[in-house]
């Protein structure tokens, strides 16, 4: 269904006819399309698997709890890159992951405007439009292109944390820093080898649950920004082409003060 919405000629008509609302900040948007896509996905899956649980970005925004249990759970971001969607900036994705016992079994990221379908199943590799994916294998951080997100937060603490992290990387130096406006597609660039690392502080599980397994199955590594084991509920992630690059980024990127502010203000 998301494919139909993203690919039809009336993509712009769908956009024009839809209301845009603010969520947590002037840069955190939601449209009726986000909500419709999530409802369509959940109802279609629930008809086949009525016992399964769901964590959907817009269901959570409407008040549902964010609780990852051992039950089979679908983690859905119906539109990752809503600001891009509203502005017709061509990086917009549907992200769907499936977990059992809190372990991701498969992940799908469909970059709608590019018509790129990234997917991976645990132990069975990662693919882009059916072709196998492999990370760059880069081990020297000075030879890396690093992807991150500007984020939707506009308070001074978040902005100073985000900009100081980027400056520290640029001063290493790394060869490039990029941000596409969708964590899901950002992280998939690591799986393609087109970027060598991705880090983010403040994203939610639905942004990166699918792209995390895609990077891992493409031979990459994933960890917390402090170098500890990755936890998709922690709102901190580094995905990289190698442990050497991941650890190099963990030494430079700081999160704690920013996250302290986060934990007070949001789920
Ligand atoms: O709200 P959306 O469109 O699903 O999120 C878009 C996004 O880039 O904004 C957040 C902050 O940059 C990221 O966590 C996320 O991927
Ligand atoms: Mg979204
Ligand atoms: Mg998102």
PDB file of C-alpha atoms and ligand atoms in Angstrom:
ATOM      1  CA  UNK A   1       0.000   0.000   0.000  1.00  0.00           C
ATOM      2  CA  UNK A   2       2.831   2.399   0.800  1.00  0.00           C
ATOM      3  CA  UNK A   3       4.289   1.546  -2.613  1.00  0.00           C
ATOM      4  CA  UNK A   4       1.049   2.631  -4.283  1.00  0.00           C
ATOM      5  CA  UNK A   5       0.961   5.885  -2.324  1.00  0.00           C
ATOM      6  CA  UNK A   6       4.591   6.709  -3.050  1.00  0.00           C
ATOM      7  CA  UNK A   7       4.685   5.591  -6.679  1.00  0.00           C
ATOM      8  CA  UNK A   8       1.407   6.812  -8.168  1.00  0.00           C
ATOM      9  CA  UNK A   9       1.426   9.818 -10.496  1.00  0.00           C
ATOM     10  CA  UNK A  10      -0.764  11.682  -8.022  1.00  0.00           C
ATOM     11  CA  UNK A  11       1.998  11.635  -5.402  1.00  0.00           C
ATOM     12  CA  UNK A  12       1.854  15.434  -5.398  1.00  0.00           C
ATOM     13  CA  UNK A  13      -1.978  15.379  -5.384  1.00  0.00           C
ATOM     14  CA  UNK A  14      -1.893  13.129  -2.296  1.00  0.00           C
ATOM     15  CA  UNK A  15       0.463  15.633  -0.693  1.00  0.00           C
ATOM     16  CA  UNK A  16      -1.562  18.663  -1.680  1.00  0.00           C
ATOM     17  CA  UNK A  17      -4.782  17.177  -0.387  1.00  0.00           C
ATOM     18  CA  UNK A  18      -3.326  16.276   3.013  1.00  0.00           C
ATOM     19  CA  UNK A  19      -3.163  18.296   6.210  1.00  0.00           C
ATOM     20  CA  UNK A  20       0.267  18.768   7.836  1.00  0.00           C
ATOM     21  CA  UNK A  21       0.440  18.934  11.647  1.00  0.00           C
ATOM     22  CA  UNK A  22       3.272  19.569  14.141  1.00  0.00           C
ATOM     23  CA  UNK A  23       4.235  17.013  16.784  1.00  0.00           C
ATOM     24  CA  UNK A  24       7.150  17.532  19.209  1.00  0.00           C
ATOM     25  CA  UNK A  25       8.671  20.549  17.490  1.00  0.00           C
ATOM     26  CA  UNK A  26       8.235  22.879  14.479  1.00  0.00           C
ATOM     27  CA  UNK A  27      10.425  20.397  12.556  1.00  0.00           C
ATOM     28  CA  UNK A  28       8.561  17.222  13.625  1.00  0.00           C
ATOM     29  CA  UNK A  29       5.650  16.849  11.206  1.00  0.00           C
ATOM     30  CA  UNK A  30       2.856  14.348  10.602  1.00  0.00           C
ATOM     31  CA  UNK A  31       0.403  14.147   7.695  1.00  0.00           C
ATOM     32  CA  UNK A  32      -2.770  12.174   7.164  1.00  0.00           C
ATOM     33  CA  UNK A  33      -0.710  10.030   4.786  1.00  0.00           C
ATOM     34  CA  UNK A  34       1.620   8.960   7.641  1.00  0.00           C
ATOM     35  CA  UNK A  35      -1.458   7.940   9.633  1.00  0.00           C
ATOM     36  CA  UNK A  36      -3.250   6.237   6.716  1.00  0.00           C
ATOM     37  CA  UNK A  37      -0.174   4.227   5.695  1.00  0.00           C
ATOM     38  CA  UNK A  38       0.370   3.033   9.276  1.00  0.00           C
ATOM     39  CA  UNK A  39      -3.313   2.061   9.668  1.00  0.00           C
ATOM     40  CA  UNK A  40      -3.283   0.179   6.333  1.00  0.00           C
ATOM     41  CA  UNK A  41      -0.099  -1.710   7.218  1.00  0.00           C
ATOM     42  CA  UNK A  42      -1.230  -2.652  10.736  1.00  0.00           C
ATOM     43  CA  UNK A  43      -4.732  -3.742   9.656  1.00  0.00           C
ATOM     44  CA  UNK A  44      -3.368  -5.845   6.797  1.00  0.00           C
ATOM     45  CA  UNK A  45      -0.811  -7.577   9.065  1.00  0.00           C
ATOM     46  CA  UNK A  46      -3.304  -7.967  11.944  1.00  0.00           C
ATOM     47  CA  UNK A  47      -5.798  -9.766   9.638  1.00  0.00           C
ATOM     48  CA  UNK A  48      -3.157 -12.456   9.023  1.00  0.00           C
ATOM     49  CA  UNK A  49      -1.480 -12.419  12.476  1.00  0.00           C
ATOM     50  CA  UNK A  50      -4.092 -11.280  15.047  1.00  0.00           C
ATOM     51  CA  UNK A  51      -1.914 -12.208  18.036  1.00  0.00           C
ATOM     52  CA  UNK A  52       1.067 -10.111  16.987  1.00  0.00           C
ATOM     53  CA  UNK A  53       1.944  -6.787  18.633  1.00  0.00           C
ATOM     54  CA  UNK A  54       2.791  -3.484  16.970  1.00  0.00           C
ATOM     55  CA  UNK A  55       4.948  -0.444  17.694  1.00  0.00           C
ATOM     56  CA  UNK A  56       3.985   2.216  15.161  1.00  0.00           C
ATOM     57  CA  UNK A  57       5.286   5.766  15.186  1.00  0.00           C
ATOM     58  CA  UNK A  58       1.892   7.376  14.722  1.00  0.00           C
ATOM     59  CA  UNK A  59       0.080   4.953  17.081  1.00  0.00           C
ATOM     60  CA  UNK A  60       2.607   5.952  19.754  1.00  0.00           C
ATOM     61  CA  UNK A  61       2.049   9.625  18.888  1.00  0.00           C
ATOM     62  CA  UNK A  62      -1.663   8.965  19.473  1.00  0.00           C
ATOM     63  CA  UNK A  63      -0.894   7.627  22.974  1.00  0.00           C
ATOM     64  CA  UNK A  64      -0.062   3.925  22.597  1.00  0.00           C
ATOM     65  CA  UNK A  65       2.742   2.600  24.828  1.00  0.00           C
ATOM     66  CA  UNK A  66       6.228   1.929  23.409  1.00  0.00           C
ATOM     67  CA  UNK A  67       6.886  -1.503  24.901  1.00  0.00           C
ATOM     68  CA  UNK A  68       9.050  -4.125  23.189  1.00  0.00           C
ATOM     69  CA  UNK A  69       8.230  -7.566  24.636  1.00  0.00           C
ATOM     70  CA  UNK A  70       9.192 -11.139  23.666  1.00  0.00           C
ATOM     71  CA  UNK A  71       5.957 -11.371  21.642  1.00  0.00           C
ATOM     72  CA  UNK A  72       6.159 -11.250  17.844  1.00  0.00           C
ATOM     73  CA  UNK A  73       6.215  -7.496  17.195  1.00  0.00           C
ATOM     74  CA  UNK A  74       6.067  -5.347  14.055  1.00  0.00           C
ATOM     75  CA  UNK A  75       7.953  -2.034  14.390  1.00  0.00           C
ATOM     76  CA  UNK A  76       6.683   0.440  11.796  1.00  0.00           C
ATOM     77  CA  UNK A  77       7.593   3.930  10.614  1.00  0.00           C
ATOM     78  CA  UNK A  78       4.982   4.588   7.932  1.00  0.00           C
ATOM     79  CA  UNK A  79       6.862   7.559   6.510  1.00  0.00           C
ATOM     80  CA  UNK A  80      10.443   8.126   7.642  1.00  0.00           C
ATOM     81  CA  UNK A  81      11.226  11.571   6.312  1.00  0.00           C
ATOM     82  CA  UNK A  82       7.894  13.326   6.687  1.00  0.00           C
ATOM     83  CA  UNK A  83       9.528  16.761   6.437  1.00  0.00           C
ATOM     84  CA  UNK A  84      11.070  15.593   3.133  1.00  0.00           C
ATOM     85  CA  UNK A  85       7.654  14.241   2.040  1.00  0.00           C
ATOM     86  CA  UNK A  86       5.969  17.594   2.739  1.00  0.00           C
ATOM     87  CA  UNK A  87       8.722  19.491   0.885  1.00  0.00           C
ATOM     88  CA  UNK A  88       9.053  16.953  -1.967  1.00  0.00           C
ATOM     89  CA  UNK A  89      12.732  16.417  -1.035  1.00  0.00           C
ATOM     90  CA  UNK A  90      13.128  12.975  -2.633  1.00  0.00           C
ATOM     91  CA  UNK A  91      14.166  10.822   0.346  1.00  0.00           C
ATOM     92  CA  UNK A  92      11.089   9.264   1.925  1.00  0.00           C
ATOM     93  CA  UNK A  93      10.889   5.705   3.249  1.00  0.00           C
ATOM     94  CA  UNK A  94       8.547   3.133   4.745  1.00  0.00           C
ATOM     95  CA  UNK A  95      10.374   1.146   7.445  1.00  0.00           C
ATOM     96  CA  UNK A  96       9.075  -2.178   8.791  1.00  0.00           C
ATOM     97  CA  UNK A  97      10.899  -4.557  11.168  1.00  0.00           C
ATOM     98  CA  UNK A  98       9.724  -7.802  12.756  1.00  0.00           C
ATOM     99  CA  UNK A  99      11.062  -8.994  16.144  1.00  0.00           C
ATOM    100  CA  UNK A 100      10.578 -12.153  18.203  1.00  0.00           C
ATOM    101  CA  UNK A 101      12.020 -12.363  21.746  1.00  0.00           C
ATOM    102  CA  UNK A 102      13.277  -8.811  21.146  1.00  0.00           C
ATOM    103  CA  UNK A 103      15.507 -10.094  18.276  1.00  0.00           C
ATOM    104  CA  UNK A 104      14.946  -8.650  14.817  1.00  0.00           C
ATOM    105  CA  UNK A 105      14.107 -11.437  12.368  1.00  0.00           C
ATOM    106  CA  UNK A 106      13.779  -9.255   9.258  1.00  0.00           C
ATOM    107  CA  UNK A 107      13.700  -5.642   8.168  1.00  0.00           C
ATOM    108  CA  UNK A 108      12.393  -3.789   5.115  1.00  0.00           C
ATOM    109  CA  UNK A 109      13.143  -0.188   4.115  1.00  0.00           C
ATOM    110  CA  UNK A 110      11.398   1.014   0.954  1.00  0.00           C
ATOM    111  CA  UNK A 111      12.831   4.321  -0.306  1.00  0.00           C
ATOM    112  CA  UNK A 112       9.717   5.328  -2.224  1.00  0.00           C
ATOM    113  CA  UNK A 113      10.847   8.081  -4.586  1.00  0.00           C
ATOM    114  CA  UNK A 114      14.091   6.262  -5.465  1.00  0.00           C
ATOM    115  CA  UNK A 115      12.106   2.986  -5.833  1.00  0.00           C
ATOM    116  CA  UNK A 116      14.779   1.175  -3.790  1.00  0.00           C
ATOM    117  CA  UNK A 117      13.723  -1.804  -1.697  1.00  0.00           C
ATOM    118  CA  UNK A 118      16.278  -2.660   0.993  1.00  0.00           C
ATOM    119  CA  UNK A 119      15.632  -5.834   2.961  1.00  0.00           C
ATOM    120  CA  UNK A 120      17.369  -8.398   5.151  1.00  0.00           C
ATOM    121  CA  UNK A 121      16.469 -11.542   7.062  1.00  0.00           C
ATOM    122  CA  UNK A 122      18.566 -12.687  10.042  1.00  0.00           C
ATOM    123  CA  UNK A 123      21.346 -14.999   8.786  1.00  0.00           C
ATOM    124  CA  UNK A 124      20.319 -14.676   5.139  1.00  0.00           C
ATOM    125  CA  UNK A 125      22.039 -11.518   3.885  1.00  0.00           C
ATOM    126  CA  UNK A 126      20.935  -8.020   2.924  1.00  0.00           C
ATOM    127  CA  UNK A 127      19.618  -6.975  -0.492  1.00  0.00           C
ATOM    128  CA  UNK A 128      18.782  -3.879  -2.529  1.00  0.00           C
ATOM    129  CA  UNK A 129      16.195  -4.562  -5.263  1.00  0.00           C
ATOM    130  CA  UNK A 130      17.244  -8.211  -5.121  1.00  0.00           C
ATOM    131  CA  UNK A 131      21.012  -7.612  -5.393  1.00  0.00           C
ATOM    132  CA  UNK A 132      23.262  -8.561  -2.404  1.00  0.00           C
ATOM    133  CA  UNK A 133      24.605  -5.712  -0.282  1.00  0.00           C
ATOM    134  CA  UNK A 134      28.036  -5.413   1.375  1.00  0.00           C
ATOM    135  CA  UNK A 135      29.481  -2.662   3.576  1.00  0.00           C
ATOM    136  CA  UNK A 136      32.615  -0.798   2.442  1.00  0.00           C
ATOM    137  CA  UNK A 137      34.835  -2.548   5.011  1.00  0.00           C
ATOM    138  CA  UNK A 138      36.594   0.775   5.616  1.00  0.00           C
ATOM    139  CA  UNK A 139      38.678   0.693   8.841  1.00  0.00           C
ATOM    140  CA  UNK A 140      40.332   4.144   8.715  1.00  0.00           C
ATOM    141  CA  UNK A 141      37.981   6.808  10.115  1.00  0.00           C
ATOM    142  CA  UNK A 142      39.920   9.520   8.220  1.00  0.00           C
ATOM    143  CA  UNK A 143      38.767   7.907   4.966  1.00  0.00           C
ATOM    144  CA  UNK A 144      35.079   7.773   5.971  1.00  0.00           C
ATOM    145  CA  UNK A 145      31.874   9.402   4.800  1.00  0.00           C
ATOM    146  CA  UNK A 146      29.698   9.575   7.911  1.00  0.00           C
ATOM    147  CA  UNK A 147      25.909   9.984   7.822  1.00  0.00           C
ATOM    148  CA  UNK A 148      23.890  11.430  10.680  1.00  0.00           C
ATOM    149  CA  UNK A 149      20.637  13.331  11.263  1.00  0.00           C
ATOM    150  CA  UNK A 150      20.056  16.978  12.129  1.00  0.00           C
ATOM    151  CA  UNK A 151      17.006  15.890  14.095  1.00  0.00           C
ATOM    152  CA  UNK A 152      13.757  17.640  14.885  1.00  0.00           C
ATOM    153  CA  UNK A 153      14.880  19.148  18.188  1.00  0.00           C
ATOM    154  CA  UNK A 154      15.473  22.889  18.209  1.00  0.00           C
ATOM    155  CA  UNK A 155      16.373  23.499  21.902  1.00  0.00           C
ATOM    156  CA  UNK A 156      19.873  24.828  22.664  1.00  0.00           C
ATOM    157  CA  UNK A 157      21.107  21.629  24.365  1.00  0.00           C
ATOM    158  CA  UNK A 158      20.111  19.386  21.452  1.00  0.00           C
ATOM    159  CA  UNK A 159      21.510  21.805  18.876  1.00  0.00           C
ATOM    160  CA  UNK A 160      24.836  22.245  20.695  1.00  0.00           C
ATOM    161  CA  UNK A 161      25.206  18.464  21.136  1.00  0.00           C
ATOM    162  CA  UNK A 162      24.382  17.786  17.483  1.00  0.00           C
ATOM    163  CA  UNK A 163      26.621  20.516  16.045  1.00  0.00           C
ATOM    164  CA  UNK A 164      29.572  19.859  18.370  1.00  0.00           C
ATOM    165  CA  UNK A 165      29.520  16.160  17.412  1.00  0.00           C
ATOM    166  CA  UNK A 166      29.602  17.054  13.718  1.00  0.00           C
ATOM    167  CA  UNK A 167      32.437  19.566  14.296  1.00  0.00           C
ATOM    168  CA  UNK A 168      34.507  16.987  16.211  1.00  0.00           C
ATOM    169  CA  UNK A 169      34.163  14.547  13.292  1.00  0.00           C
ATOM    170  CA  UNK A 170      35.020  17.246  10.729  1.00  0.00           C
ATOM    171  CA  UNK A 171      38.139  18.145  12.729  1.00  0.00           C
ATOM    172  CA  UNK A 172      39.462  14.543  12.751  1.00  0.00           C
ATOM    173  CA  UNK A 173      38.983  14.902   9.789  1.00  0.00           C
ATOM    174  CA  UNK A 174      36.524  12.524   8.191  1.00  0.00           C
ATOM    175  CA  UNK A 175      36.064  12.905   4.420  1.00  0.00           C
ATOM    176  CA  UNK A 176      32.382  13.850   4.566  1.00  0.00           C
ATOM    177  CA  UNK A 177      29.297  14.240   6.748  1.00  0.00           C
ATOM    178  CA  UNK A 178      25.846  13.758   5.179  1.00  0.00           C
ATOM    179  CA  UNK A 179      22.210  13.836   6.333  1.00  0.00           C
ATOM    180  CA  UNK A 180      19.292  12.760   4.102  1.00  0.00           C
ATOM    181  CA  UNK A 181      16.446  13.514   6.552  1.00  0.00           C
ATOM    182  CA  UNK A 182      15.472   9.887   7.055  1.00  0.00           C
ATOM    183  CA  UNK A 183      17.408   7.713   9.499  1.00  0.00           C
ATOM    184  CA  UNK A 184      16.209   4.560   7.760  1.00  0.00           C
ATOM    185  CA  UNK A 185      17.641   5.527   4.348  1.00  0.00           C
ATOM    186  CA  UNK A 186      20.680   7.156   5.980  1.00  0.00           C
ATOM    187  CA  UNK A 187      21.617   3.882   7.687  1.00  0.00           C
ATOM    188  CA  UNK A 188      20.979   1.822   4.536  1.00  0.00           C
ATOM    189  CA  UNK A 189      23.773   3.815   2.845  1.00  0.00           C
ATOM    190  CA  UNK A 190      26.188   2.017   5.193  1.00  0.00           C
ATOM    191  CA  UNK A 191      24.845  -1.340   3.993  1.00  0.00           C
ATOM    192  CA  UNK A 192      25.453  -0.323   0.360  1.00  0.00           C
ATOM    193  CA  UNK A 193      29.043   0.800   1.088  1.00  0.00           C
ATOM    194  CA  UNK A 194      28.129   4.296  -0.129  1.00  0.00           C
ATOM    195  CA  UNK A 195      28.734   5.570   3.399  1.00  0.00           C
ATOM    196  CA  UNK A 196      31.076   4.089   5.984  1.00  0.00           C
ATOM    197  CA  UNK A 197      29.187   4.941   9.164  1.00  0.00           C
ATOM    198  CA  UNK A 198      25.944   6.348  10.523  1.00  0.00           C
ATOM    199  CA  UNK A 199      25.327   7.662  14.016  1.00  0.00           C
ATOM    200  CA  UNK A 200      22.280   9.259  15.601  1.00  0.00           C
ATOM    201  CA  UNK A 201      21.155  10.440  19.008  1.00  0.00           C
ATOM    202  CA  UNK A 202      17.441  10.863  19.592  1.00  0.00           C
ATOM    203  CA  UNK A 203      15.903   8.632  16.954  1.00  0.00           C
ATOM    204  CA  UNK A 204      13.217   6.099  17.910  1.00  0.00           C
ATOM    205  CA  UNK A 205      13.149   2.325  17.452  1.00  0.00           C
ATOM    206  CA  UNK A 206      10.809   2.650  14.462  1.00  0.00           C
ATOM    207  CA  UNK A 207      13.344   4.831  12.600  1.00  0.00           C
ATOM    208  CA  UNK A 208      16.141   2.268  12.650  1.00  0.00           C
ATOM    209  CA  UNK A 209      14.852  -1.207  13.637  1.00  0.00           C
ATOM    210  CA  UNK A 210      14.737  -2.356  10.002  1.00  0.00           C
ATOM    211  CA  UNK A 211      17.910  -0.659   8.743  1.00  0.00           C
ATOM    212  CA  UNK A 212      19.893  -2.075  11.675  1.00  0.00           C
ATOM    213  CA  UNK A 213      19.455  -5.684  10.517  1.00  0.00           C
ATOM    214  CA  UNK A 214      20.107  -4.579   6.929  1.00  0.00           C
ATOM    215  CA  UNK A 215      23.527  -3.193   7.990  1.00  0.00           C
ATOM    216  CA  UNK A 216      24.333  -6.263  10.112  1.00  0.00           C
ATOM    217  CA  UNK A 217      23.413  -8.679   7.309  1.00  0.00           C
ATOM    218  CA  UNK A 218      25.556  -6.601   4.917  1.00  0.00           C
ATOM    219  CA  UNK A 219      28.560  -7.322   7.163  1.00  0.00           C
ATOM    220  CA  UNK A 220      28.483  -4.121   9.241  1.00  0.00           C
ATOM    221  CA  UNK A 221      28.578  -3.564  12.986  1.00  0.00           C
ATOM    222  CA  UNK A 222      26.049  -1.760  15.207  1.00  0.00           C
ATOM    223  CA  UNK A 223      26.632  -0.407  18.727  1.00  0.00           C
ATOM    224  CA  UNK A 224      25.542   2.258  21.191  1.00  0.00           C
ATOM    225  CA  UNK A 225      27.163   5.697  20.810  1.00  0.00           C
ATOM    226  CA  UNK A 226      29.103   4.976  24.024  1.00  0.00           C
ATOM    227  CA  UNK A 227      30.583   1.797  22.529  1.00  0.00           C
ATOM    228  CA  UNK A 228      28.344  -0.558  24.510  1.00  0.00           C
ATOM    229  CA  UNK A 229      25.925  -3.125  23.069  1.00  0.00           C
ATOM    230  CA  UNK A 230      23.219  -1.665  20.826  1.00  0.00           C
ATOM    231  CA  UNK A 231      19.691  -1.402  22.294  1.00  0.00           C
ATOM    232  CA  UNK A 232      17.104  -0.197  19.776  1.00  0.00           C
ATOM    233  CA  UNK A 233      15.098   1.392  22.597  1.00  0.00           C
ATOM    234  CA  UNK A 234      18.035   3.528  23.828  1.00  0.00           C
ATOM    235  CA  UNK A 235      17.678   6.264  21.156  1.00  0.00           C
ATOM    236  CA  UNK A 236      21.427   6.090  20.404  1.00  0.00           C
ATOM    237  CA  UNK A 237      23.135   4.188  17.600  1.00  0.00           C
ATOM    238  CA  UNK A 238      26.336   3.821  15.583  1.00  0.00           C
ATOM    239  CA  UNK A 239      26.235   1.608  12.473  1.00  0.00           C
ATOM    240  CA  UNK A 240      29.559   1.193  10.675  1.00  0.00           C
ATOM    241  CA  UNK A 241      31.588  -0.659   8.058  1.00  0.00           C
ATOM    242  CA  UNK A 242      33.943  -2.056  10.738  1.00  0.00           C
ATOM    243  CA  UNK A 243      34.465  -2.162  14.508  1.00  0.00           C
ATOM    244  CA  UNK A 244      37.490   0.137  14.107  1.00  0.00           C
ATOM    245  CA  UNK A 245      35.348   2.866  12.530  1.00  0.00           C
ATOM    246  CA  UNK A 246      32.471   2.314  14.983  1.00  0.00           C
ATOM    247  CA  UNK A 247      34.820   2.641  17.967  1.00  0.00           C
ATOM    248  CA  UNK A 248      36.483   5.690  16.376  1.00  0.00           C
ATOM    249  CA  UNK A 249      33.100   7.411  16.206  1.00  0.00           C
ATOM    250  CA  UNK A 250      32.175   6.312  19.757  1.00  0.00           C
ATOM    251  CA  UNK A 251      35.305   8.113  20.995  1.00  0.00           C
ATOM    252  CA  UNK A 252      34.219  11.378  19.353  1.00  0.00           C
ATOM    253  CA  UNK A 253      30.434  11.473  19.675  1.00  0.00           C
ATOM    254  CA  UNK A 254      28.894  12.620  22.981  1.00  0.00           C
ATOM    255  CA  UNK A 255      25.248  11.992  23.913  1.00  0.00           C
ATOM    256  CA  UNK A 256      24.647  11.935  27.631  1.00  0.00           C
ATOM    257  CA  UNK A 257      23.702  15.561  28.343  1.00  0.00           C
ATOM    258  CA  UNK A 258      21.402  15.643  25.302  1.00  0.00           C
ATOM    259  CA  UNK A 259      19.705  12.366  26.211  1.00  0.00           C
ATOM    260  CA  UNK A 260      19.221  13.478  29.792  1.00  0.00           C
ATOM    261  CA  UNK A 261      17.093  16.265  28.396  1.00  0.00           C
ATOM    262  CA  UNK A 262      15.353  13.749  26.112  1.00  0.00           C
ATOM    263  CA  UNK A 263      14.384  11.336  28.863  1.00  0.00           C
ATOM    264  CA  UNK A 264      12.521  14.127  30.662  1.00  0.00           C
ATOM    265  CA  UNK A 265      10.549  15.262  27.658  1.00  0.00           C
ATOM    266  CA  UNK A 266       9.404  12.326  25.614  1.00  0.00           C
ATOM    267  CA  UNK A 267       8.638   8.564  25.395  1.00  0.00           C
TER     268      UNK A 267
HETATM  269  O1  LIG B   1       9.371  11.754  11.833  1.00  0.00           O
HETATM  270  P1  LIG B   1       9.995  10.944  10.743  1.00  0.00           P
HETATM  271  O2  LIG B   1       9.819  11.544   9.410  1.00  0.00           O
HETATM  272  O3  LIG B   1       9.556   9.493  10.804  1.00  0.00           O
HETATM  273  O4  LIG B   1      11.534  10.903  11.060  1.00  0.00           O
HETATM  274  C1  LIG B   1      12.490  11.437  10.193  1.00  0.00           C
HETATM  275  C2  LIG B   1      13.801  11.487  10.904  1.00  0.00           C
HETATM  276  O5  LIG B   1      14.908  11.696  10.081  1.00  0.00           O
HETATM  277  O6  LIG B   1      13.723  12.547  11.844  1.00  0.00           O
HETATM  278  C3  LIG B   1      14.296  12.104  13.030  1.00  0.00           C
HETATM  279  C4  LIG B   1      15.281  13.102  13.571  1.00  0.00           C
HETATM  280  O7  LIG B   1      16.118  13.486  12.524  1.00  0.00           O
HETATM  281  C5  LIG B   1      14.973  10.820  12.705  1.00  0.00           C
HETATM  282  O8  LIG B   1      14.994  10.052  13.854  1.00  0.00           O
HETATM  283  C6  LIG B   1      14.056  10.266  11.670  1.00  0.00           C
HETATM  284  O9  LIG B   1      14.562   9.295  10.852  1.00  0.00           O
HETATM  285 MG1  LIG B   2       7.758   8.692  10.495  1.00  0.00          MG
HETATM  286 MG1  LIG B   3      11.093   8.303  11.377  1.00  0.00          MG
END
